[in-house]
Amino acid sequence: MSRPYATDEQYERWYMVECCRCGRRKHKAGSWPDGYVCRACSDRAVRTRGVCPGCGQERALPGRRPGDGAAVCTTCASFSQSFACARCGFEDKLHGGRLCTRCTFADRLAEILDDGTGRIRPELIPLAESLLAMDNPLSGLTWLYMRKGRTGSASDLLRRLGHGEIELTHEAFHTLQPWRAAAHLRELLMACGVLPAVDKQICSFERWLVGHLADIADPDHAQLVRRFATWEVLPRLRTRAEKKPITPAGRRYAGDQVKHATAFLRWLSDHGLTVSTCRQADIDAWHVEHNEHGRNTVRAFLLWCMTSKLTRRFRLPAAVIRQATPLPQHERVGLLGRLLTDHDLPLRSRVAAAIVLLYAQPLSRVVRLTVDDVVHDGDQVLLRLGEPTSPVPAPVADLLLSWIDNRDNMNTATNRDSRWLFPGRRAGQPMHPDSLAALVNGLGIPTVASRASAIRQHVLEMPAPVVADALGYHHVTTTKLASQAGGTWSRYAGGEHLRAPSGWTPAGN
């Protein structure tokens, strides 16, 4: 280790001291007592709060009581140093001007969001209030100082918002870079009501579309792709979003439709053709040269061209839908047993995997569950996936309730009041399905094959319409699965069987 001094005289004024809490050693100038505490341990200690066993007051407990080592307040520990904020009096880690973290965060926000009048821009007051209300203001302060002074940092984007350089519209955020920081800020603005709420995946698609169109060299191709995306792809996404949130898979498929439409136009150009001059033989040649995914995704563009009378009528091959091979039933049961007995596995992953294995739910639907979907009916726990609610076996119910009490990502401005069962890091958003899928797959549980095995077992044990209603599937889907699995409920009539037919009266009345 390099010496922090240059001469022997300086050496005499430096001492090697050791933190009495963590044992970390450091050179310090001057004479230090045996009770030296390093800065990391000091910051951690002052964040410890509770009822002081010495005076019985609710305070910060950075000290240690001689004898039993219990955490005590500064008064009972006879500290000469005070941790009280000079403005609000709250005991906390002190920053410049002896201000606590929350007061420092408030000053920093007021400085960044200043509209030039010495006050926060009026439209951004709800954003400032939402940020200041977070349980852990230190994370917000750290967020503001990340990439400080660099274009595209959080503080840079907020300052430009405060000055009015960035309009408070969704369109203004499409071209901001870096896009992840801009997307996070946009979701914060939607969560606090500054921007109108728009489906997250539609925002992502619109931002991506701007860059994709800019990369198309042929202006005629760019114009045609823009028309296709504007009048075909986006309206379908918005219509679906009115019924239920768009999944990341749905967003990716919409992007693939646009990308394959662009690739198809480029292929025509390479062959000396245009949309208006291509023939059935050219369409057939495209399908022969490309894989199944390419053939399926270009279908929407070709159908739109025919409907818009940009091309003649073509015969297109039917779309092919592949089904996953289900896990054997004994493997599914074995995996479920491991989830219930192996307590070393992460709790979040165990709960998500159990829902997949028991109820055949895709992770895109699992992440949309809320704590309100977990229903208590006496001593029984139910999970609302459809109607009626599905009973949860006692061992899985214990896992589920334990997870609700210990959910992650709950200490920031994004999710302090979140009702999501699996909260994400973005404001008002649940966890990304791909992230949850990676955690579940990391346990050695194949999500798609597990879903296929679970739904197959359900349609073998119950009528397909009952399974569809209880698990949120379409009746056609469960009926087809039941037929493929060899189910014996083909004559079961769906509907409400407890309701008497119209005009029917009991015998004897």
mmCIF file of N, CA and C in Angstrom, residues 220-299:
data_model
loop_
_atom_site.group_PDB
_atom_site.id
_atom_site.type_symbol
_atom_site.label_atom_id
_atom_site.label_comp_id
_atom_site.label_asym_id
_atom_site.label_seq_id
_atom_site.Cartn_x
_atom_site.Cartn_y
_atom_site.Cartn_z
ATOM 1 N N ASP A 220 -39.093 6.160 -50.759
ATOM 2 C CA ASP A 220 -40.377 5.534 -51.101
ATOM 3 C C ASP A 220 -40.678 4.378 -50.157
ATOM 4 N N HIS A 221 -39.640 3.595 -49.849
ATOM 5 C CA HIS A 221 -39.824 2.491 -48.897
ATOM 6 C C HIS A 221 -40.182 3.035 -47.520
ATOM 7 N N ALA A 222 -39.496 4.109 -47.095
ATOM 8 C CA ALA A 222 -39.761 4.681 -45.780
ATOM 9 C C ALA A 222 -41.200 5.178 -45.681
ATOM 10 N N GLN A 223 -41.682 5.800 -46.756
ATOM 11 C CA GLN A 223 -43.054 6.312 -46.749
ATOM 12 C C GLN A 223 -44.062 5.163 -46.651
ATOM 13 N N LEU A 224 -43.819 4.083 -47.398
ATOM 14 C CA LEU A 224 -44.750 2.955 -47.384
ATOM 15 C C LEU A 224 -44.746 2.249 -46.025
ATOM 16 N N VAL A 225 -43.555 2.077 -45.446
ATOM 17 C CA VAL A 225 -43.466 1.435 -44.135
ATOM 18 C C VAL A 225 -44.127 2.312 -43.069
ATOM 19 N N ARG A 226 -43.953 3.639 -43.179
ATOM 20 C CA ARG A 226 -44.602 4.549 -42.232
ATOM 21 C C ARG A 226 -46.125 4.428 -42.330
ATOM 22 N N ARG A 227 -46.645 4.353 -43.536
ATOM 23 C CA ARG A 227 -48.097 4.193 -43.707
ATOM 24 C C ARG A 227 -48.582 2.886 -43.109
ATOM 25 N N PHE A 228 -47.825 1.817 -43.350
ATOM 26 C CA PHE A 228 -48.205 0.505 -42.804
ATOM 27 C C PHE A 228 -48.211 0.525 -41.279
ATOM 28 N N ALA A 229 -47.165 1.109 -40.682
ATOM 29 C CA ALA A 229 -47.078 1.156 -39.219
ATOM 30 C C ALA A 229 -48.157 2.064 -38.631
ATOM 31 N N THR A 230 -48.424 3.199 -39.302
ATOM 32 C CA THR A 230 -49.366 4.182 -38.771
ATOM 33 C C THR A 230 -50.809 3.725 -38.886
ATOM 34 N N TRP A 231 -51.152 3.098 -40.001
ATOM 35 C CA TRP A 231 -52.562 2.769 -40.266
ATOM 36 C C TRP A 231 -52.912 1.311 -40.047
ATOM 37 N N GLU A 232 -51.929 0.464 -39.798
ATOM 38 C CA GLU A 232 -52.222 -0.955 -39.591
ATOM 39 C C GLU A 232 -51.689 -1.462 -38.255
ATOM 40 N N VAL A 233 -50.402 -1.304 -38.011
ATOM 41 C CA VAL A 233 -49.791 -1.904 -36.822
ATOM 42 C C VAL A 233 -50.192 -1.152 -35.551
ATOM 43 N N LEU A 234 -50.019 0.168 -35.546
ATOM 44 C CA LEU A 234 -50.337 0.943 -34.335
ATOM 45 C C LEU A 234 -51.814 0.886 -33.954
ATOM 46 N N PRO A 235 -52.756 1.011 -34.889
ATOM 47 C CA PRO A 235 -54.167 0.881 -34.487
ATOM 48 C C PRO A 235 -54.487 -0.465 -33.852
ATOM 49 N N ARG A 236 -53.875 -1.535 -34.355
ATOM 50 C CA ARG A 236 -54.113 -2.857 -33.747
ATOM 51 C C ARG A 236 -53.560 -2.907 -32.320
ATOM 52 N N LEU A 237 -52.378 -2.329 -32.124
ATOM 53 C CA LEU A 237 -51.799 -2.305 -30.778
ATOM 54 C C LEU A 237 -52.684 -1.495 -29.826
ATOM 55 N N ARG A 238 -53.163 -0.350 -30.286
ATOM 56 C CA ARG A 238 -53.996 0.494 -29.417
ATOM 57 C C ARG A 238 -55.328 -0.178 -29.097
ATOM 58 N N THR A 239 -55.891 -0.876 -30.061
ATOM 59 C CA THR A 239 -57.144 -1.591 -29.807
ATOM 60 C C THR A 239 -56.945 -2.688 -28.771
ATOM 61 N N ARG A 240 -55.842 -3.410 -28.888
ATOM 62 C CA ARG A 240 -55.548 -4.458 -27.902
ATOM 63 C C ARG A 240 -55.280 -3.867 -26.532
ATOM 64 N N ALA A 241 -54.615 -2.700 -26.498
ATOM 65 C CA ALA A 241 -54.278 -2.077 -25.217
ATOM 66 C C ALA A 241 -55.527 -1.624 -24.477
ATOM 67 N N GLU A 242 -56.621 -1.332 -25.195
ATOM 68 C CA GLU A 242 -57.862 -0.941 -24.535
ATOM 69 C C GLU A 242 -58.482 -2.104 -23.777
ATOM 70 N N LYS A 243 -58.194 -3.324 -24.195
ATOM 71 C CA LYS A 243 -58.755 -4.514 -23.548
ATOM 72 C C LYS A 243 -57.836 -5.039 -22.449
ATOM 73 N N LYS A 244 -56.547 -5.085 -22.732
ATOM 74 C CA LYS A 244 -55.567 -5.553 -21.752
ATOM 75 C C LYS A 244 -54.199 -5.039 -22.150
ATOM 76 N N PRO A 245 -53.249 -4.948 -21.213
ATOM 77 C CA PRO A 245 -51.924 -4.402 -21.531
ATOM 78 C C PRO A 245 -51.211 -5.223 -22.599
ATOM 79 N N ILE A 246 -50.461 -4.541 -23.437
ATOM 80 C CA ILE A 246 -49.656 -5.211 -24.454
ATOM 81 C C ILE A 246 -48.484 -5.911 -23.775
ATOM 82 N N THR A 247 -48.229 -7.138 -24.160
ATOM 83 C CA THR A 247 -47.096 -7.876 -23.600
ATOM 84 C C THR A 247 -45.828 -7.546 -24.395
ATOM 85 N N PRO A 248 -44.658 -7.744 -23.797
ATOM 86 C CA PRO A 248 -43.412 -7.539 -24.561
ATOM 87 C C PRO A 248 -43.348 -8.404 -25.814
ATOM 88 N N ALA A 249 -43.919 -9.616 -25.742
ATOM 89 C CA ALA A 249 -43.928 -10.474 -26.931
ATOM 90 C C ALA A 249 -44.776 -9.847 -28.037
ATOM 91 N N GLY A 250 -45.918 -9.251 -27.663
ATOM 92 C CA GLY A 250 -46.751 -8.574 -28.650
ATOM 93 C C GLY A 250 -46.051 -7.375 -29.251
ATOM 94 N N ARG A 251 -45.297 -6.654 -28.437
ATOM 95 C CA ARG A 251 -44.524 -5.508 -28.935
ATOM 96 C C ARG A 251 -43.431 -5.984 -29.898
ATOM 97 N N ARG A 252 -42.749 -7.060 -29.569
ATOM 98 C CA ARG A 252 -41.694 -7.581 -30.445
ATOM 99 C C ARG A 252 -42.275 -8.043 -31.776
ATOM 100 N N TYR A 253 -43.444 -8.685 -31.723
ATOM 101 C CA TYR A 253 -44.057 -9.177 -32.957
ATOM 102 C C TYR A 253 -44.451 -8.010 -33.860
ATOM 103 N N ALA A 254 -44.975 -6.927 -33.260
ATOM 104 C CA ALA A 254 -45.306 -5.747 -34.063
ATOM 105 C C ALA A 254 -44.058 -5.173 -34.713
ATOM 106 N N GLY A 255 -42.952 -5.116 -33.965
ATOM 107 C CA GLY A 255 -41.704 -4.646 -34.540
ATOM 108 C C GLY A 255 -41.209 -5.555 -35.654
ATOM 109 N N ASP A 256 -41.377 -6.869 -35.475
ATOM 110 C CA ASP A 256 -40.959 -7.810 -36.518
ATOM 111 C C ASP A 256 -41.783 -7.632 -37.785
ATOM 112 N N GLN A 257 -43.078 -7.308 -37.643
ATOM 113 C CA GLN A 257 -43.904 -7.068 -38.828
ATOM 114 C C GLN A 257 -43.363 -5.895 -39.636
ATOM 115 N N VAL A 258 -42.979 -4.827 -38.933
ATOM 116 C CA VAL A 258 -42.436 -3.656 -39.631
ATOM 117 C C VAL A 258 -41.069 -3.976 -40.238
ATOM 118 N N LYS A 259 -40.227 -4.689 -39.493
ATOM 119 C CA LYS A 259 -38.884 -5.015 -40.007
ATOM 120 C C LYS A 259 -38.963 -5.934 -41.223
ATOM 121 N N HIS A 260 -39.879 -6.903 -41.197
ATOM 122 C CA HIS A 260 -39.978 -7.809 -42.349
ATOM 123 C C HIS A 260 -40.657 -7.123 -43.535
ATOM 124 N N ALA A 261 -41.536 -6.151 -43.271
ATOM 125 C CA ALA A 261 -42.079 -5.360 -44.376
ATOM 126 C C ALA A 261 -40.964 -4.578 -45.055
ATOM 127 N N THR A 262 -40.057 -4.006 -44.254
ATOM 128 C CA THR A 262 -38.907 -3.285 -44.811
ATOM 129 C C THR A 262 -38.006 -4.229 -45.593
ATOM 130 N N ALA A 263 -37.756 -5.404 -45.032
ATOM 131 C CA ALA A 263 -36.906 -6.383 -45.711
ATOM 132 C C ALA A 263 -37.547 -6.863 -47.017
ATOM 133 N N PHE A 264 -38.869 -7.006 -47.024
ATOM 134 C CA PHE A 264 -39.565 -7.440 -48.240
ATOM 135 C C PHE A 264 -39.438 -6.386 -49.342
ATOM 136 N N LEU A 265 -39.596 -5.110 -48.985
ATOM 137 C CA LEU A 265 -39.447 -4.049 -49.979
ATOM 138 C C LEU A 265 -38.016 -4.000 -50.512
ATOM 139 N N ARG A 266 -37.043 -4.216 -49.628
ATOM 140 C CA ARG A 266 -35.646 -4.230 -50.075
ATOM 141 C C ARG A 266 -35.405 -5.415 -51.001
ATOM 142 N N TRP A 267 -36.018 -6.553 -50.696
ATOM 143 C CA TRP A 267 -35.876 -7.742 -51.554
ATOM 144 C C TRP A 267 -36.470 -7.477 -52.925
ATOM 145 N N LEU A 268 -37.639 -6.831 -52.969
ATOM 146 C CA LEU A 268 -38.232 -6.497 -54.268
ATOM 147 C C LEU A 268 -37.319 -5.574 -55.056
ATOM 148 N N SER A 269 -36.743 -4.578 -54.368
ATOM 149 C CA SER A 269 -35.861 -3.634 -55.056
ATOM 150 C C SER A 269 -34.631 -4.327 -55.612
ATOM 151 N N ASP A 270 -34.078 -5.278 -54.856
ATOM 152 C CA ASP A 270 -32.904 -6.023 -55.324
ATOM 153 C C ASP A 270 -33.221 -6.855 -56.553
ATOM 154 N N HIS A 271 -34.496 -7.218 -56.722
ATOM 155 C CA HIS A 271 -34.910 -8.023 -57.877
ATOM 156 C C HIS A 271 -35.538 -7.159 -58.967
ATOM 157 N N GLY A 272 -35.362 -5.830 -58.857
ATOM 158 C CA GLY A 272 -35.884 -4.936 -59.885
ATOM 159 C C GLY A 272 -37.389 -4.815 -59.876
ATOM 160 N N LEU A 273 -38.004 -4.995 -58.718
ATOM 161 C CA LEU A 273 -39.469 -4.982 -58.616
ATOM 162 C C LEU A 273 -39.922 -3.915 -57.627
ATOM 163 N N THR A 274 -41.205 -3.598 -57.686
ATOM 164 C CA THR A 274 -41.864 -2.754 -56.696
ATOM 165 C C THR A 274 -43.107 -3.475 -56.212
ATOM 166 N N VAL A 275 -43.775 -2.877 -55.249
ATOM 167 C CA VAL A 275 -44.992 -3.500 -54.728
ATOM 168 C C VAL A 275 -46.044 -3.642 -55.820
ATOM 169 N N SER A 276 -46.161 -2.648 -56.668
ATOM 170 C CA SER A 276 -47.210 -2.672 -57.701
ATOM 171 C C SER A 276 -46.886 -3.617 -58.844
ATOM 172 N N THR A 277 -45.600 -3.965 -59.038
ATOM 173 C CA THR A 277 -45.238 -4.827 -60.177
ATOM 174 C C THR A 277 -44.970 -6.269 -59.786
ATOM 175 N N CYS A 278 -44.960 -6.587 -58.503
ATOM 176 C CA CYS A 278 -44.665 -7.968 -58.113
ATOM 177 C C CYS A 278 -45.859 -8.877 -58.445
ATOM 178 N N ARG A 279 -45.559 -10.163 -58.713
ATOM 179 C CA ARG A 279 -46.576 -11.128 -59.120
ATOM 180 C C ARG A 279 -46.614 -12.281 -58.119
ATOM 181 N N GLN A 280 -47.540 -13.174 -58.327
ATOM 182 C CA GLN A 280 -47.680 -14.320 -57.432
ATOM 183 C C GLN A 280 -46.389 -15.127 -57.374
ATOM 184 N N ALA A 281 -45.703 -15.243 -58.510
ATOM 185 C CA ALA A 281 -44.451 -15.999 -58.523
ATOM 186 C C ALA A 281 -43.403 -15.340 -57.627
ATOM 187 N N ASP A 282 -43.410 -14.015 -57.582
ATOM 188 C CA ASP A 282 -42.459 -13.306 -56.721
ATOM 189 C C ASP A 282 -42.789 -13.540 -55.243
ATOM 190 N N ILE A 283 -44.072 -13.530 -54.914
ATOM 191 C CA ILE A 283 -44.488 -13.817 -53.538
ATOM 192 C C ILE A 283 -44.066 -15.227 -53.147
ATOM 193 N N ASP A 284 -44.268 -16.188 -54.068
ATOM 194 C CA ASP A 284 -43.873 -17.571 -53.791
ATOM 195 C C ASP A 284 -42.361 -17.679 -53.587
ATOM 196 N N ALA A 285 -41.601 -16.934 -54.406
ATOM 197 C CA ALA A 285 -40.139 -16.978 -54.283
ATOM 198 C C ALA A 285 -39.704 -16.423 -52.925
ATOM 199 N N TRP A 286 -40.333 -15.354 -52.459
ATOM 200 C CA TRP A 286 -40.018 -14.804 -51.131
ATOM 201 C C TRP A 286 -40.249 -15.846 -50.044
ATOM 202 N N HIS A 287 -41.388 -16.527 -50.102
ATOM 203 C CA HIS A 287 -41.715 -17.506 -49.075
ATOM 204 C C HIS A 287 -40.748 -18.689 -49.099
ATOM 205 N N VAL A 288 -40.275 -19.057 -50.275
ATOM 206 C CA VAL A 288 -39.328 -20.168 -50.366
ATOM 207 C C VAL A 288 -37.984 -19.786 -49.749
ATOM 208 N N GLU A 289 -37.562 -18.546 -49.920
ATOM 209 C CA GLU A 289 -36.236 -18.119 -49.482
ATOM 210 C C GLU A 289 -36.164 -17.780 -47.995
ATOM 211 N N HIS A 290 -37.305 -17.638 -47.317
ATOM 212 C CA HIS A 290 -37.299 -17.183 -45.936
ATOM 213 C C HIS A 290 -37.884 -18.230 -45.001
ATOM 214 N N ASN A 291 -37.529 -18.076 -43.727
ATOM 215 C CA ASN A 291 -37.953 -19.073 -42.734
ATOM 216 C C ASN A 291 -39.408 -18.852 -42.330
ATOM 217 N N GLU A 292 -39.858 -19.732 -41.446
ATOM 218 C CA GLU A 292 -41.265 -19.716 -41.052
ATOM 219 C C GLU A 292 -41.648 -18.414 -40.359
ATOM 220 N N HIS A 293 -40.762 -17.892 -39.489
ATOM 221 C CA HIS A 293 -41.065 -16.647 -38.795
ATOM 222 C C HIS A 293 -41.193 -15.490 -39.782
ATOM 223 N N GLY A 294 -40.295 -15.436 -40.753
ATOM 224 C CA GLY A 294 -40.372 -14.380 -41.757
ATOM 225 C C GLY A 294 -41.648 -14.464 -42.574
ATOM 226 N N ARG A 295 -42.054 -15.694 -42.928
ATOM 227 C CA ARG A 295 -43.286 -15.865 -43.710
ATOM 228 C C ARG A 295 -44.513 -15.431 -42.908
ATOM 229 N N ASN A 296 -44.520 -15.756 -41.615
ATOM 230 C CA ASN A 296 -45.676 -15.399 -40.782
ATOM 231 C C ASN A 296 -45.769 -13.895 -40.550
ATOM 232 N N THR A 297 -44.625 -13.241 -40.317
ATOM 233 C CA THR A 297 -44.666 -11.825 -39.964
ATOM 234 C C THR A 297 -44.887 -10.915 -41.162
ATOM 235 N N VAL A 298 -44.489 -11.318 -42.370
ATOM 236 C CA VAL A 298 -44.720 -10.480 -43.546
ATOM 237 C C VAL A 298 -46.161 -10.582 -44.023
ATOM 238 N N ARG A 299 -46.888 -11.552 -43.520
ATOM 239 C CA ARG A 299 -48.269 -11.779 -43.954
ATOM 240 C C ARG A 299 -49.138 -10.536 -43.729
#
